[in-house]
Short mmCIF file of C-alpha atoms and ligand atoms in Angstrom, two decimals:
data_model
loop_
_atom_site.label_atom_id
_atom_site.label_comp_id
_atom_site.label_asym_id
_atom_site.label_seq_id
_atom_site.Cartn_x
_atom_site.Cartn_y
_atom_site.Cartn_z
CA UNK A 100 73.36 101.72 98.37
CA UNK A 101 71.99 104.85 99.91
CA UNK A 102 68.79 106.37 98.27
CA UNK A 103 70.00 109.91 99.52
CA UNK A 104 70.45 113.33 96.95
CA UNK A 105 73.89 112.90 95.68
CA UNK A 106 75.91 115.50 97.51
CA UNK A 107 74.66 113.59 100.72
CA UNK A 108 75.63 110.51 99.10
CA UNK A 109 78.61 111.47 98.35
CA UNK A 110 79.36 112.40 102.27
CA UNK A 111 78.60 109.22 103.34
CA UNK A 112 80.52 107.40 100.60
CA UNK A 113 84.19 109.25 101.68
CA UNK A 114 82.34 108.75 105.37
CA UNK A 115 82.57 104.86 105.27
CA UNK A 116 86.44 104.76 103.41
CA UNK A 117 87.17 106.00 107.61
CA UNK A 118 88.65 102.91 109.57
CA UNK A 119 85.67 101.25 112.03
CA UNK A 120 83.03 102.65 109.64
CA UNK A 121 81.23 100.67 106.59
CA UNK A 122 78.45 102.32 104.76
CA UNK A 123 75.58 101.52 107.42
CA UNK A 124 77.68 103.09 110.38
CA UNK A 125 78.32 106.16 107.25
CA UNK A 126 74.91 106.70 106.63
CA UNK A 127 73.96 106.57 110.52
CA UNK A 128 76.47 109.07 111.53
CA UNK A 129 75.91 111.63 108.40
CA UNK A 130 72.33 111.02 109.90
CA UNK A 131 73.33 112.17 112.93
CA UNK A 132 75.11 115.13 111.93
CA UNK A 133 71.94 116.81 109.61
CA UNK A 134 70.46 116.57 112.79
CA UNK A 135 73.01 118.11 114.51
CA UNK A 136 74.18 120.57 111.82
CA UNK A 137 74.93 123.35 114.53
CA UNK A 138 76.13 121.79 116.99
CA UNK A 139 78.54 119.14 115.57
CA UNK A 140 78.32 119.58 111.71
CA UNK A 141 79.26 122.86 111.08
CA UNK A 142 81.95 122.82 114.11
CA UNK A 143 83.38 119.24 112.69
CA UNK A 144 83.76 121.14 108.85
CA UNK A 145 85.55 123.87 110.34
CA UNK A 146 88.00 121.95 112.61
CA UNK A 147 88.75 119.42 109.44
CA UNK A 148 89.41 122.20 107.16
CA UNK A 149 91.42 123.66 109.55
CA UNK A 150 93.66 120.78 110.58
CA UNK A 151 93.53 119.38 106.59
CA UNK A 152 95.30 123.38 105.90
CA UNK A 153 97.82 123.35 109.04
CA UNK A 154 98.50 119.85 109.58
CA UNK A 155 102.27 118.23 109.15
CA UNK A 156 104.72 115.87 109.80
CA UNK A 157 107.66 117.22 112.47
CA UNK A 158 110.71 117.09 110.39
CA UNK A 159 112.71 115.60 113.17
CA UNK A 160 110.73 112.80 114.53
CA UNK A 161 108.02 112.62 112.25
CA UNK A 162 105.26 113.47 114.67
CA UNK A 163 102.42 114.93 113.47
CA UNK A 164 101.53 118.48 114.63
CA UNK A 165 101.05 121.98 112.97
CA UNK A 166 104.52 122.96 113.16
CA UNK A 167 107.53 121.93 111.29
CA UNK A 168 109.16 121.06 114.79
CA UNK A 169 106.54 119.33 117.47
CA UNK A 170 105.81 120.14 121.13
CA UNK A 171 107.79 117.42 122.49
CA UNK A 172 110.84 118.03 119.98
CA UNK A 173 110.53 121.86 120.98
CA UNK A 174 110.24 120.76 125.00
CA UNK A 175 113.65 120.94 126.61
CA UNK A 176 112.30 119.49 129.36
CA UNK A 177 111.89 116.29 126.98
CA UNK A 178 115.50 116.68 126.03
CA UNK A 179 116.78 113.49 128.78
CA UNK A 180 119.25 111.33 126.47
CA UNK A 181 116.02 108.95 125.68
CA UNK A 182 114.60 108.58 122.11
CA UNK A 183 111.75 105.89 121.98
CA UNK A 184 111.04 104.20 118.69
CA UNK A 185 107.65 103.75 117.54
CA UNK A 186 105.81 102.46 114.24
CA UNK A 187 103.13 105.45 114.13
CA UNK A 188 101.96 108.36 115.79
CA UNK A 189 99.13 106.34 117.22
CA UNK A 190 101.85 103.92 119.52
CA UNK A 191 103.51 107.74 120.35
CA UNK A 192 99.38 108.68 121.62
CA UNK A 193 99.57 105.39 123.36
CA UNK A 194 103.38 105.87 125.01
CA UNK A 195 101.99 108.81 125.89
CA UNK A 196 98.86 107.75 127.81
CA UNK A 197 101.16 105.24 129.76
CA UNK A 198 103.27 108.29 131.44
CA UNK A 199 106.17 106.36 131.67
CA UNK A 200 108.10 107.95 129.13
CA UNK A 201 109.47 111.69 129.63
CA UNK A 202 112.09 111.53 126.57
CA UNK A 203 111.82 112.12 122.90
CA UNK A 204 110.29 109.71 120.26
CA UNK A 205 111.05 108.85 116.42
CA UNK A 206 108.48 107.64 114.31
CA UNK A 207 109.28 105.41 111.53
CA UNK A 208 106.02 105.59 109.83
CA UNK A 209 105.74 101.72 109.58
CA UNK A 210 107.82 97.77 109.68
CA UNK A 211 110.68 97.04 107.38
CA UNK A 212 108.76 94.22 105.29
CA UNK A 213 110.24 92.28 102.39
CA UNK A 214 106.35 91.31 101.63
CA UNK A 215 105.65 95.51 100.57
CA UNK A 216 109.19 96.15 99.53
CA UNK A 217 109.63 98.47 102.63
CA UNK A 218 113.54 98.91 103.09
CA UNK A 219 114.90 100.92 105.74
CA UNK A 220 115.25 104.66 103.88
CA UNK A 221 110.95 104.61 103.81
CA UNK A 222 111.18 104.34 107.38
CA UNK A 223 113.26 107.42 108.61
CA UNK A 224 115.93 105.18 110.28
CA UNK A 225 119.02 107.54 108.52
CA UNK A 226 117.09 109.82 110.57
CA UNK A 227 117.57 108.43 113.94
CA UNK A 228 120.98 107.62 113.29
CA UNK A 229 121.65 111.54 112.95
CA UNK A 230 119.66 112.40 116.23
CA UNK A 231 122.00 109.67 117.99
CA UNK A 232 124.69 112.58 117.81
CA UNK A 233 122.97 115.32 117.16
CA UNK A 234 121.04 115.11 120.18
CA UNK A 235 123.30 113.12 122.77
CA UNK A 236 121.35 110.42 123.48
CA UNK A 237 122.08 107.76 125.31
CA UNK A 238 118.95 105.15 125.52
CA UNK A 239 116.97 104.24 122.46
CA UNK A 240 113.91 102.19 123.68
CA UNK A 241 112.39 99.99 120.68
CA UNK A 242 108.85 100.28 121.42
CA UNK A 243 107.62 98.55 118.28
CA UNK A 244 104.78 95.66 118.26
CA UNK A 245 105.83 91.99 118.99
CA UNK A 246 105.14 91.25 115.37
CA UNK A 247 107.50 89.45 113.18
CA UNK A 248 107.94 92.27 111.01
CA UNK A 249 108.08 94.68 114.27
CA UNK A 250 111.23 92.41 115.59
CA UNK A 251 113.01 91.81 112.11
CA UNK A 252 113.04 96.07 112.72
CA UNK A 253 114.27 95.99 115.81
CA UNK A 254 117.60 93.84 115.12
CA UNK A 255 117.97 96.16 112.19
CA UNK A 256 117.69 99.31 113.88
CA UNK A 257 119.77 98.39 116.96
CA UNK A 258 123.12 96.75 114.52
CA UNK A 259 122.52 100.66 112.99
CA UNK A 260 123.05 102.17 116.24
CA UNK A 261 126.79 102.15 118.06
CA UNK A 262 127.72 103.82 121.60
CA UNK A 263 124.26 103.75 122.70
CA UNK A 264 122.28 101.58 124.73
CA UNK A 265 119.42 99.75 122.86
CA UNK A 266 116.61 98.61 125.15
CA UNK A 267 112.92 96.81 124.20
CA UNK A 268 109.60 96.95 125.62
CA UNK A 269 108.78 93.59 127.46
CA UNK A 270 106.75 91.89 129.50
CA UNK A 271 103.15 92.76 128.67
CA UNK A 272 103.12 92.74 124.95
CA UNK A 273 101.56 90.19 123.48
CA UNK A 274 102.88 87.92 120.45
CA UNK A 275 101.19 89.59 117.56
CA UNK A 276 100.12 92.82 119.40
CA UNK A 277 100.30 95.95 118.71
CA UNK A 278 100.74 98.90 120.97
CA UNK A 279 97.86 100.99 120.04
CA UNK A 280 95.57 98.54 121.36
CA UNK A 281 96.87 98.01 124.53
CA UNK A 282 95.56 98.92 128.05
CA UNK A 283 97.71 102.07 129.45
CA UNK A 284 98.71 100.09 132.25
CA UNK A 285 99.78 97.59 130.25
CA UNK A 286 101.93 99.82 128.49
CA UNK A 287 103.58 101.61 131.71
CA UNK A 288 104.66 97.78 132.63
CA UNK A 289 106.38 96.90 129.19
CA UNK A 290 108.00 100.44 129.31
CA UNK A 291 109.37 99.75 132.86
CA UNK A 292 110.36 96.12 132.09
CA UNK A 293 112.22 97.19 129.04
CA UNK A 294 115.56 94.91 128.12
CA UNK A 295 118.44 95.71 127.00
CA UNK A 296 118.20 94.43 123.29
ZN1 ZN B 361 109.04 115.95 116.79
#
């Protein structure tokens, strides 16, 4: 419990529902920001109103962006015959980081899990059947966590996929892991190690 007015109260309390934060690490950064209420309030208000307004999903690989098509969709340049296949946008930030990878990605917004009821048409896997074609590639790399639920996807997605070559991420990721918390150089090592799947 915070004894602060209500409207600050009620900052901190949607503060600590963020990932990392609880409501002492809430109260200690809306702290922060009164104090800095030029500098990094006011600026931090604008930029999430802005981004809240103009934010949205890429409609062909599910990146997120303020476009309906991305940057790296839009790039020719990343237009090589590769798609790599990630759970979220934060393994595409990682992949990224690495600088391995100069193709095109598709997210499937999460695992194929009997647990949730997750079946293949919440994951945008029709999807990246279509670009297969559509966008003559020849290499899908699987670059999903070594997670049971990341693996059981994996086998699905590559008996979907026919005439192209389905490779993995290897070495490097650990049993359990997931890509977002890897080192970048970790990351550039399972991307060049990948296996044919
Ligand atoms: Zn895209």
């Amino acid at each position: 419990m915070s004894t602060a007015p209500t409207d600050i109260a009620a900052l901190i309390d949607l503060m600590a529902r963020l990932p990392g934060l609880g409501p002492r690490s809430a109260r200690r950064a809306v702290l922060h920001l009164l104090k800095k209420r030029s500098q990094v309030m006011a600026p931090l208000a604008q930029a999430m109103q802005s981004v809240a307004a103009s934010a949205r999903e890429c409609l062909t690989c599910g990146n997120i962006g303020t476009t309906d098509t991305c940057d790296i969709c839009r790039s020719e340049k990343r237009a090589n015959g590769q798609i790599c296949v990630v759970e979220d946008v934060a393994d595409l930030w990682a992949m990224e980081r690495g600088q391995q990878f100069r193709g095109r990605y598709h997210i499937l917004g999460g695992t194929l899990s009997a647990l949730d009821a997750v079946g293949p048409d919440e994951l945008r896997i029709p999807r990246l059947v279509d670009r297969i074609a559509a966008e003559a590639i020849t290499e899908v790399i699987l670059a999903l966590g070594a997670t049971v639920d990341g693996q059981t996807t994996a086998h699905y997605i590559a008996d979907q996929l026919a005439g192209v070559t389905v490779t993995s991420l290897a070495q490097g990721v650990p049993v359990g892991g997931e890509l977002d918390y890897l080192d970048d150089g970790t990351i550039s090592a399972a991307f060049k190690a990948r296996r044919a799947l």
